[in-house]
Amino acid sequence: MREQFEVRDSDAGGRIGELTVPRAGVTVETPALMPVVNPNIVTIEPSRMADEFGAEIIITNSYIIKTTDGLEADAREQGLHDLLDFDGAIVTDSGSFQLAEYGEIDTNTEDILQFQHEIGSDIGTPVDIPTPPDVSHERAESELRTTQERLELAETIDVGDMLVNAPVQGSTHVDLREEAGAHAAATDLDVFPVGAVVPLLNDYRYDEMVDVVAASKRGLSRDCPVHLFGAGHPMMFALAVAMGCDLFDSAAYALYARDGRYLTVDGTEHVEELDYMPCSCPVCVDETPASLRAMDDRDREEALAAHNLHVTFAEMRTIKQAIRDGDLMELVERRARAHPAMLDGYRALTDHAAQLEETDPASKGSFFYLSNESAARPEVVRHHERLDRLSPSGEVLLTEGDHSSDYDESWPVVPPFGPFPKALRNTYPLTAEMPSRLDRDAYEAAASGVARLADVNSDTSFTLAHEDWPESALALVPESVTVENLWRGER
Amino acid sequence: MREQFEVRDSDAGGRIGELTVPRAGVTVETPALMPVVNPNIVTIEPSRMADEFGAEIIITNSYIIKTTDGLEADAREQGLHDLLDFDGAIVTDSGSFQLAEYGEIDTNTEDILQFQHEIGSDIGTPVDIPTPPDVSHERAESELRTTQERLELAETIDVGDMLVNAPVQGSTHVDLREEAGAHAAATDLDVFPVGAVVPLLNDYRYDEMVDVVAASKRGLSRDCPVHLFGAGHPMMFALAVAMGCDLFDSAAYALYARDGRYLTVDGTEHVEELDYMPCSCPVCVDETPASLRAMDDRDREEALAAHNLHVTFAEMRTIKQAIRDGDLMELVERRARAHPAMLDGYRALTDHAAQLEETDPASKGSFFYLSNESAARPEVVRHHERLDRLSPSGEVLLTEGDHSSDYDESWPVVPPFGPFPKALRNTYPLTAEMPSRLDRDAYEAAASGVARLADVNSDTSFTLAHEDWPESALALVPESVTVENLWRGER
Ligand SMILES: [Mg+2]
Ligand SMILES: [Mg+2]
Ligand SMILES: [Zn+2]
Ligand SMILES: [Zn+2]
């Protein structure tokens, strides 16, 4: 067990955790946002991030510090915390990004970890190889071997109580991502960035991002805090948290602000195109689009950066509240409507419902059915798995209507779950709140439940009494089940 | 034409309008939120609503003022604007609510309109009969006749340049709602509250609320500003605006605050159950759940009311920005995931797609396909209607793949729209952003488009070349169309 990370609460694949960072003497609550601080261009002072936005952890780039005249000396002399004026945890990246961008860098794992340790970093990073998407399996595997050697080297370097990142690579090859996760988890390193997803995010390939995270998580163990490296748009935090990511870094708050862009949980607006401030943050309450446009560039950049940070931190709080409420999947449903690619991401998440089910609590407040995708939630998968272990016998009525003493047993049937013993009626998720206008996916999921129960109980005689299910659902009910339509109304 | 209301911009059934309120000497931009001010219990001062929240219009109850000792005299003496210390537009309700609650009131239309005029109300209200849902058609019709007589009476009363509300009643009988709308629009009254929807909202019958609004709107004309009376939860504003509502009143901000409840665009939280502040407003940036709970009751109530107002006004700004961006339906998609009943409301909205299509702009930024419901949006309905007027001839290829010179014409096919002439390729909505993981509803809508085109062009020979459409979609393609699957990949 990794002592420095403790999971306090969970919902789907998401969790609230505590990351103890011994060198900083702080405990960071996850999911956490780490604002990226570029030591050369500070838009919002780190001390203000702590005081005004509640930042507990930030991230900066040790390679930039090391290779910038003056900064290196200052960092060595004052230490990173004084240099940046930040008392919380400071993560340092290694230059891997620069390696990926420029092909070579003037450092190596031993050297940069040593430097990070010397300047007082709390979580350091070796020089891994961020293999881009879509490369050959051969190249991805070969580069992953190099990354793995670097992690093994990092284990041997004495960095005191500085924590060390163990990046998980493997390009878009999910077998390699899973293997990389398992290898990284087996080291004694501490924090697990899923690397090189930025190209996927830039191309709106959220479904593939989900598959890559799912694969990495299958390899990693539950005590591994996972950082989705380079994912800074608040639109996708809920989705990524539901997949099991714990740490995010945002350079977006500042880069977008420099460009006049305004983040929301549903996308990005440009300040030139705003007629209203679609936000309740202190900046948006005080300013108007006209007043922002009238500011000088520096003030506008700072105002936009502050708005972007407010939105981003508020989304983290919203996600944590959702995990406490057992509503994280409902939040993912909402955020999935930000963009068609986010819908792809959510639809991809449902492919991994069985994986998420493993950490999903057995009981929560209530299940809200909010879209066709709700029919594929982890709770539905779990209920169907449970049906395999139930053995009603004799003549059994599965019914949406009244129970009947003409049968040996009467079981309720509720879309999207399907049948269940009466005794479970008031248990999660069977107390789900459903729309009155149900979709085919809900009925079909219920029919699959009926089929699953009938398949494992071939000696039992089942009758399904349904309220006018669509043909596509009835087609999933095995021939052996007698089917009756209870509906007496008009179509 | 009603001169005092001008529509500036529209999206689906929603619009940005300007309501000129002559007596107040102000123009109110709609959609607008009217905070309800209870003159006996002021939680947030009206002057603060204007300065801090941007309120342009508020609503109070003239019957309470008239029947409260002291208040009546003060109102007559100082006038309503000084009494409440508010320079914007003030709407006064009449006591109809009290009539519905207590069975009788001590005023009548003539009397209360006169009183409203005397105290300086900007928009007054006659005493209509708020018939509840689910009553017999006979009762609803009979009560509607009384309401209509009151409106006709109100027309005859000299109230100077005070505007007058013409409430639209009719219970859940949509024929009566439509007739009531037409009758009200034919009076020379000014603002049109859709009345007695509160019981529907309280019971989460959002789909029926949508049907009632749709019917009322069919009767009303486009120059009628519509007030959804009693709808104050920000969760449903986008849906109601998309249906064509322009004005909302919120007592919720204060009533919920008194009760420790915290509004969000996705529902309601209780402050006792908050572990985090899931919001970016100034209150939520400054406070924590613990600090709120530690406040004395009065301070907490005020803080919660301020949060509730911030969220509510920010949602109005978000809606107006969405109308400007042509993204209102995308916003409705998001808000529909607040609650299963909101999904019902959105699914009900799609039943009225043809009605919303009438005011939907022909061109917007881009169509985002965000759920199965997107396949039923007004733009899809419009495209299908357009197909009825197109006449390709000879041998026509409708294809998701390459065009072919073996045919007289080749037309692209794009789910959920279906086929269209090449020349339309770069026009809205055919430039839609689609998820890569399409659902059956998208394919079936496209297939319906193919069927529609084939039906009106029975002499043309069509070939549909599709990328592995599901069976349920192919079943909608007429026998006369030759079907080819372009898909050569693996399943
Ligand atoms: Mg819940
Ligand atoms: Mg758009
Ligand atoms: Zn803001
Ligand atoms: Zn707030």
mmCIF file of N, CA and C in Angstrom, chain B residues 262-329:
data_model
loop_
_atom_site.group_PDB
_atom_site.id
_atom_site.type_symbol
_atom_site.label_atom_id
_atom_site.label_comp_id
_atom_site.label_asym_id
_atom_site.label_seq_id
_atom_site.Cartn_x
_atom_site.Cartn_y
_atom_site.Cartn_z
ATOM 1 N N TYR B 262 -30.004 25.818 -1.405
ATOM 2 C CA TYR B 262 -28.973 26.408 -2.242
ATOM 3 C C TYR B 262 -29.306 25.999 -3.677
ATOM 4 N N LEU B 263 -29.622 26.979 -4.520
ATOM 5 C CA LEU B 263 -30.017 26.671 -5.898
ATOM 6 C C LEU B 263 -28.784 26.457 -6.784
ATOM 7 N N THR B 264 -28.903 25.547 -7.720
ATOM 8 C CA THR B 264 -27.919 25.440 -8.797
ATOM 9 C C THR B 264 -28.696 25.229 -10.092
ATOM 10 N N VAL B 265 -28.040 25.372 -11.221
ATOM 11 C CA VAL B 265 -28.741 25.143 -12.485
ATOM 12 C C VAL B 265 -29.075 23.673 -12.676
ATOM 13 N N ASP B 266 -28.569 22.828 -11.797
ATOM 14 C CA ASP B 266 -28.852 21.408 -11.909
ATOM 15 C C ASP B 266 -29.699 20.874 -10.768
ATOM 16 N N GLY B 267 -30.245 21.758 -9.951
ATOM 17 C CA GLY B 267 -31.084 21.280 -8.867
ATOM 18 C C GLY B 267 -30.921 22.113 -7.612
ATOM 19 N N THR B 268 -31.106 21.467 -6.492
ATOM 20 C CA THR B 268 -31.101 22.166 -5.214
ATOM 21 C C THR B 268 -30.282 21.350 -4.221
ATOM 22 N N GLU B 269 -29.461 22.034 -3.452
ATOM 23 C CA GLU B 269 -28.721 21.366 -2.383
ATOM 24 C C GLU B 269 -29.178 21.981 -1.064
ATOM 25 N N HIS B 270 -29.039 21.264 0.030
ATOM 26 C CA HIS B 270 -29.305 21.865 1.326
ATOM 27 C C HIS B 270 -27.964 22.211 1.970
ATOM 28 N N VAL B 271 -27.883 23.379 2.552
ATOM 29 C CA VAL B 271 -26.597 23.833 3.087
ATOM 30 C C VAL B 271 -26.057 22.868 4.139
ATOM 31 N N GLU B 272 -26.955 22.167 4.821
ATOM 32 C CA GLU B 272 -26.501 21.195 5.829
ATOM 33 C C GLU B 272 -25.775 20.022 5.177
ATOM 34 N N GLU B 273 -26.055 19.802 3.901
ATOM 35 C CA GLU B 273 -25.482 18.633 3.225
ATOM 36 C C GLU B 273 -24.312 18.985 2.315
ATOM 37 N N LEU B 274 -23.935 20.255 2.315
ATOM 38 C CA LEU B 274 -22.816 20.654 1.459
ATOM 39 C C LEU B 274 -21.486 20.392 2.161
ATOM 40 N N ASP B 275 -20.572 19.768 1.424
ATOM 41 C CA ASP B 275 -19.201 19.630 1.909
ATOM 42 C C ASP B 275 -18.291 20.622 1.207
ATOM 43 N N TYR B 276 -18.745 21.113 0.061
ATOM 44 C CA TYR B 276 -17.984 22.059 -0.761
ATOM 45 C C TYR B 276 -18.976 23.076 -1.311
ATOM 46 N N MET B 277 -18.503 24.190 -1.804
ATOM 47 C CA MET B 277 -19.366 25.172 -2.448
ATOM 48 C C MET B 277 -19.272 24.954 -3.958
ATOM 49 N N PRO B 278 -20.277 24.310 -4.551
ATOM 50 C CA PRO B 278 -20.185 23.952 -5.978
ATOM 51 C C PRO B 278 -20.588 25.120 -6.875
ATOM 52 N N CYS B 279 -19.922 26.233 -6.766
ATOM 53 C CA CYS B 279 -20.331 27.464 -7.428
ATOM 54 C C CYS B 279 -19.157 28.432 -7.380
ATOM 55 N N SER B 280 -19.124 29.367 -8.330
ATOM 56 C CA SER B 280 -18.029 30.339 -8.391
ATOM 57 C C SER B 280 -18.452 31.740 -7.980
ATOM 58 N N CYS B 281 -19.662 31.891 -7.424
ATOM 59 C CA CYS B 281 -20.155 33.243 -7.135
ATOM 60 C C CYS B 281 -19.400 33.865 -5.959
ATOM 61 N N PRO B 282 -19.501 35.174 -5.812
ATOM 62 C CA PRO B 282 -18.741 35.838 -4.742
ATOM 63 C C PRO B 282 -19.020 35.240 -3.356
ATOM 64 N N VAL B 283 -20.250 34.829 -3.100
ATOM 65 C CA VAL B 283 -20.562 34.224 -1.800
ATOM 66 C C VAL B 283 -19.791 32.918 -1.639
ATOM 67 N N CYS B 284 -19.794 32.106 -2.696
ATOM 68 C CA CYS B 284 -19.200 30.773 -2.606
ATOM 69 C C CYS B 284 -17.675 30.806 -2.670
ATOM 70 N N VAL B 285 -17.131 31.898 -3.192
ATOM 71 C CA VAL B 285 -15.684 32.074 -3.180
ATOM 72 C C VAL B 285 -15.226 32.502 -1.779
ATOM 73 N N ASP B 286 -16.058 33.304 -1.113
ATOM 74 C CA ASP B 286 -15.674 33.809 0.218
ATOM 75 C C ASP B 286 -16.005 32.846 1.352
ATOM 76 N N GLU B 287 -17.078 32.076 1.185
ATOM 77 C CA GLU B 287 -17.540 31.247 2.298
ATOM 78 C C GLU B 287 -17.215 29.778 2.066
ATOM 79 N N THR B 288 -17.377 29.007 3.136
ATOM 80 C CA THR B 288 -17.313 27.551 3.051
ATOM 81 C C THR B 288 -18.603 27.025 3.670
ATOM 82 N N PRO B 289 -18.929 25.746 3.441
ATOM 83 C CA PRO B 289 -20.125 25.218 4.105
ATOM 84 C C PRO B 289 -20.043 25.427 5.622
ATOM 85 N N ALA B 290 -18.875 25.248 6.178
ATOM 86 C CA ALA B 290 -18.725 25.419 7.633
ATOM 87 C C ALA B 290 -18.963 26.868 8.044
ATOM 88 N N SER B 291 -18.418 27.806 7.279
ATOM 89 C CA SER B 291 -18.602 29.212 7.663
ATOM 90 C C SER B 291 -20.074 29.611 7.515
ATOM 91 N N LEU B 292 -20.753 29.072 6.514
ATOM 92 C CA LEU B 292 -22.189 29.359 6.359
ATOM 93 C C LEU B 292 -22.983 28.804 7.531
ATOM 94 N N ARG B 293 -22.637 27.594 7.920
ATOM 95 C CA ARG B 293 -23.383 26.971 9.013
ATOM 96 C C ARG B 293 -23.126 27.678 10.337
ATOM 97 N N ALA B 294 -21.949 28.290 10.451
ATOM 98 C CA ALA B 294 -21.618 28.990 11.687
ATOM 99 C C ALA B 294 -22.278 30.366 11.802
ATOM 100 N N MET B 295 -22.823 30.859 10.682
ATOM 101 C CA MET B 295 -23.443 32.188 10.717
ATOM 102 C C MET B 295 -24.725 32.181 11.547
ATOM 103 N N ASP B 296 -25.151 33.348 12.009
ATOM 104 C CA ASP B 296 -26.483 33.369 12.611
ATOM 105 C C ASP B 296 -27.510 33.280 11.484
ATOM 106 N N ASP B 297 -28.733 32.909 11.843
ATOM 107 C CA ASP B 297 -29.746 32.563 10.842
ATOM 108 C C ASP B 297 -29.955 33.653 9.812
ATOM 109 N N ARG B 298 -30.027 34.854 10.301
ATOM 110 C CA ARG B 298 -30.304 35.983 9.418
ATOM 111 C C ARG B 298 -29.182 36.193 8.383
ATOM 112 N N ASP B 299 -27.944 36.106 8.830
ATOM 113 C CA ASP B 299 -26.815 36.269 7.915
ATOM 114 C C ASP B 299 -26.744 35.123 6.907
ATOM 115 N N ARG B 300 -27.002 33.910 7.390
ATOM 116 C CA ARG B 300 -26.966 32.762 6.487
ATOM 117 C C ARG B 300 -28.052 32.886 5.431
ATOM 118 N N GLU B 301 -29.230 33.292 5.878
ATOM 119 C CA GLU B 301 -30.336 33.462 4.932
ATOM 120 C C GLU B 301 -29.964 34.486 3.861
ATOM 121 N N GLU B 302 -29.359 35.561 4.287
ATOM 122 C CA GLU B 302 -28.984 36.591 3.317
ATOM 123 C C GLU B 302 -27.880 36.094 2.372
ATOM 124 N N ALA B 303 -26.919 35.375 2.924
ATOM 125 C CA ALA B 303 -25.828 34.848 2.085
ATOM 126 C C ALA B 303 -26.379 33.855 1.065
ATOM 127 N N LEU B 304 -27.275 32.977 1.524
ATOM 128 C CA LEU B 304 -27.856 31.993 0.602
ATOM 129 C C LEU B 304 -28.725 32.683 -0.447
ATOM 130 N N ALA B 305 -29.474 33.700 -0.024
ATOM 131 C CA ALA B 305 -30.309 34.432 -0.987
ATOM 132 C C ALA B 305 -29.425 35.112 -2.033
ATOM 133 N N ALA B 306 -28.305 35.662 -1.591
ATOM 134 C CA ALA B 306 -27.395 36.307 -2.547
ATOM 135 C C ALA B 306 -26.819 35.271 -3.509
ATOM 136 N N HIS B 307 -26.380 34.121 -2.977
ATOM 137 C CA HIS B 307 -25.926 33.042 -3.878
ATOM 138 C C HIS B 307 -27.036 32.662 -4.861
ATOM 139 N N ASN B 308 -28.238 32.456 -4.340
ATOM 140 C CA ASN B 308 -29.352 32.033 -5.199
ATOM 141 C C ASN B 308 -29.606 33.053 -6.303
ATOM 142 N N LEU B 309 -29.525 34.322 -5.965
ATOM 143 C CA LEU B 309 -29.724 35.358 -6.986
ATOM 144 C C LEU B 309 -28.562 35.384 -7.984
ATOM 145 N N HIS B 310 -27.334 35.218 -7.487
ATOM 146 C CA HIS B 310 -26.189 35.196 -8.407
ATOM 147 C C HIS B 310 -26.354 34.083 -9.445
ATOM 148 N N VAL B 311 -26.708 32.902 -8.976
ATOM 149 C CA VAL B 311 -26.874 31.757 -9.874
ATOM 150 C C VAL B 311 -27.994 32.011 -10.874
ATOM 151 N N THR B 312 -29.067 32.610 -10.370
ATOM 152 C CA THR B 312 -30.250 32.827 -11.194
ATOM 153 C C THR B 312 -29.980 33.874 -12.270
ATOM 154 N N PHE B 313 -29.357 34.976 -11.877
ATOM 155 C CA PHE B 313 -29.033 36.008 -12.877
ATOM 156 C C PHE B 313 -27.954 35.512 -13.853
ATOM 157 N N ALA B 314 -26.987 34.752 -13.351
ATOM 158 C CA ALA B 314 -25.957 34.223 -14.272
ATOM 159 C C ALA B 314 -26.598 33.296 -15.299
ATOM 160 N N GLU B 315 -27.606 32.545 -14.874
ATOM 161 C CA GLU B 315 -28.278 31.657 -15.828
ATOM 162 C C GLU B 315 -29.006 32.464 -16.903
ATOM 163 N N MET B 316 -29.613 33.575 -16.510
ATOM 164 C CA MET B 316 -30.257 34.441 -17.514
ATOM 165 C C MET B 316 -29.225 34.971 -18.506
ATOM 166 N N ARG B 317 -28.054 35.376 -18.014
ATOM 167 C CA ARG B 317 -27.010 35.857 -18.924
ATOM 168 C C ARG B 317 -26.523 34.728 -19.839
ATOM 169 N N THR B 318 -26.414 33.537 -19.258
ATOM 170 C CA THR B 318 -25.978 32.372 -20.047
ATOM 171 C C THR B 318 -26.981 32.082 -21.160
ATOM 172 N N ILE B 319 -28.259 32.193 -20.834
ATOM 173 C CA ILE B 319 -29.315 31.945 -21.824
ATOM 174 C C ILE B 319 -29.275 33.002 -22.925
ATOM 175 N N LYS B 320 -29.097 34.258 -22.522
ATOM 176 C CA LYS B 320 -29.056 35.314 -23.541
ATOM 177 C C LYS B 320 -27.828 35.143 -24.438
ATOM 178 N N GLN B 321 -26.689 34.791 -23.844
ATOM 179 C CA GLN B 321 -25.493 34.551 -24.661
ATOM 180 C C GLN B 321 -25.743 33.375 -25.617
ATOM 181 N N ALA B 322 -26.435 32.350 -25.129
ATOM 182 C CA ALA B 322 -26.723 31.184 -25.983
ATOM 183 C C ALA B 322 -27.622 31.586 -27.153
ATOM 184 N N ILE B 323 -28.594 32.450 -26.904
ATOM 185 C CA ILE B 323 -29.454 32.906 -28.011
ATOM 186 C C ILE B 323 -28.610 33.665 -29.031
ATOM 187 N N ARG B 324 -27.740 34.540 -28.552
ATOM 188 C CA ARG B 324 -26.868 35.282 -29.480
ATOM 189 C C ARG B 324 -25.979 34.330 -30.280
ATOM 190 N N ASP B 325 -25.493 33.278 -29.604
ATOM 191 C CA ASP B 325 -24.592 32.333 -30.271
ATOM 192 C C ASP B 325 -25.346 31.309 -31.123
ATOM 193 N N GLY B 326 -26.680 31.290 -31.024
ATOM 194 C CA GLY B 326 -27.437 30.235 -31.710
ATOM 195 C C GLY B 326 -27.253 28.878 -31.061
ATOM 196 N N ASP B 327 -26.993 28.889 -29.757
ATOM 197 C CA ASP B 327 -26.682 27.671 -29.014
ATOM 198 C C ASP B 327 -27.732 27.325 -27.973
ATOM 199 N N LEU B 328 -28.909 27.916 -28.081
ATOM 200 C CA LEU B 328 -29.896 27.715 -27.013
ATOM 201 C C LEU B 328 -30.299 26.241 -26.879
ATOM 202 N N MET B 329 -30.479 25.559 -27.996
ATOM 203 C CA MET B 329 -30.871 24.148 -27.902
ATOM 204 C C MET B 329 -29.762 23.333 -27.238
#
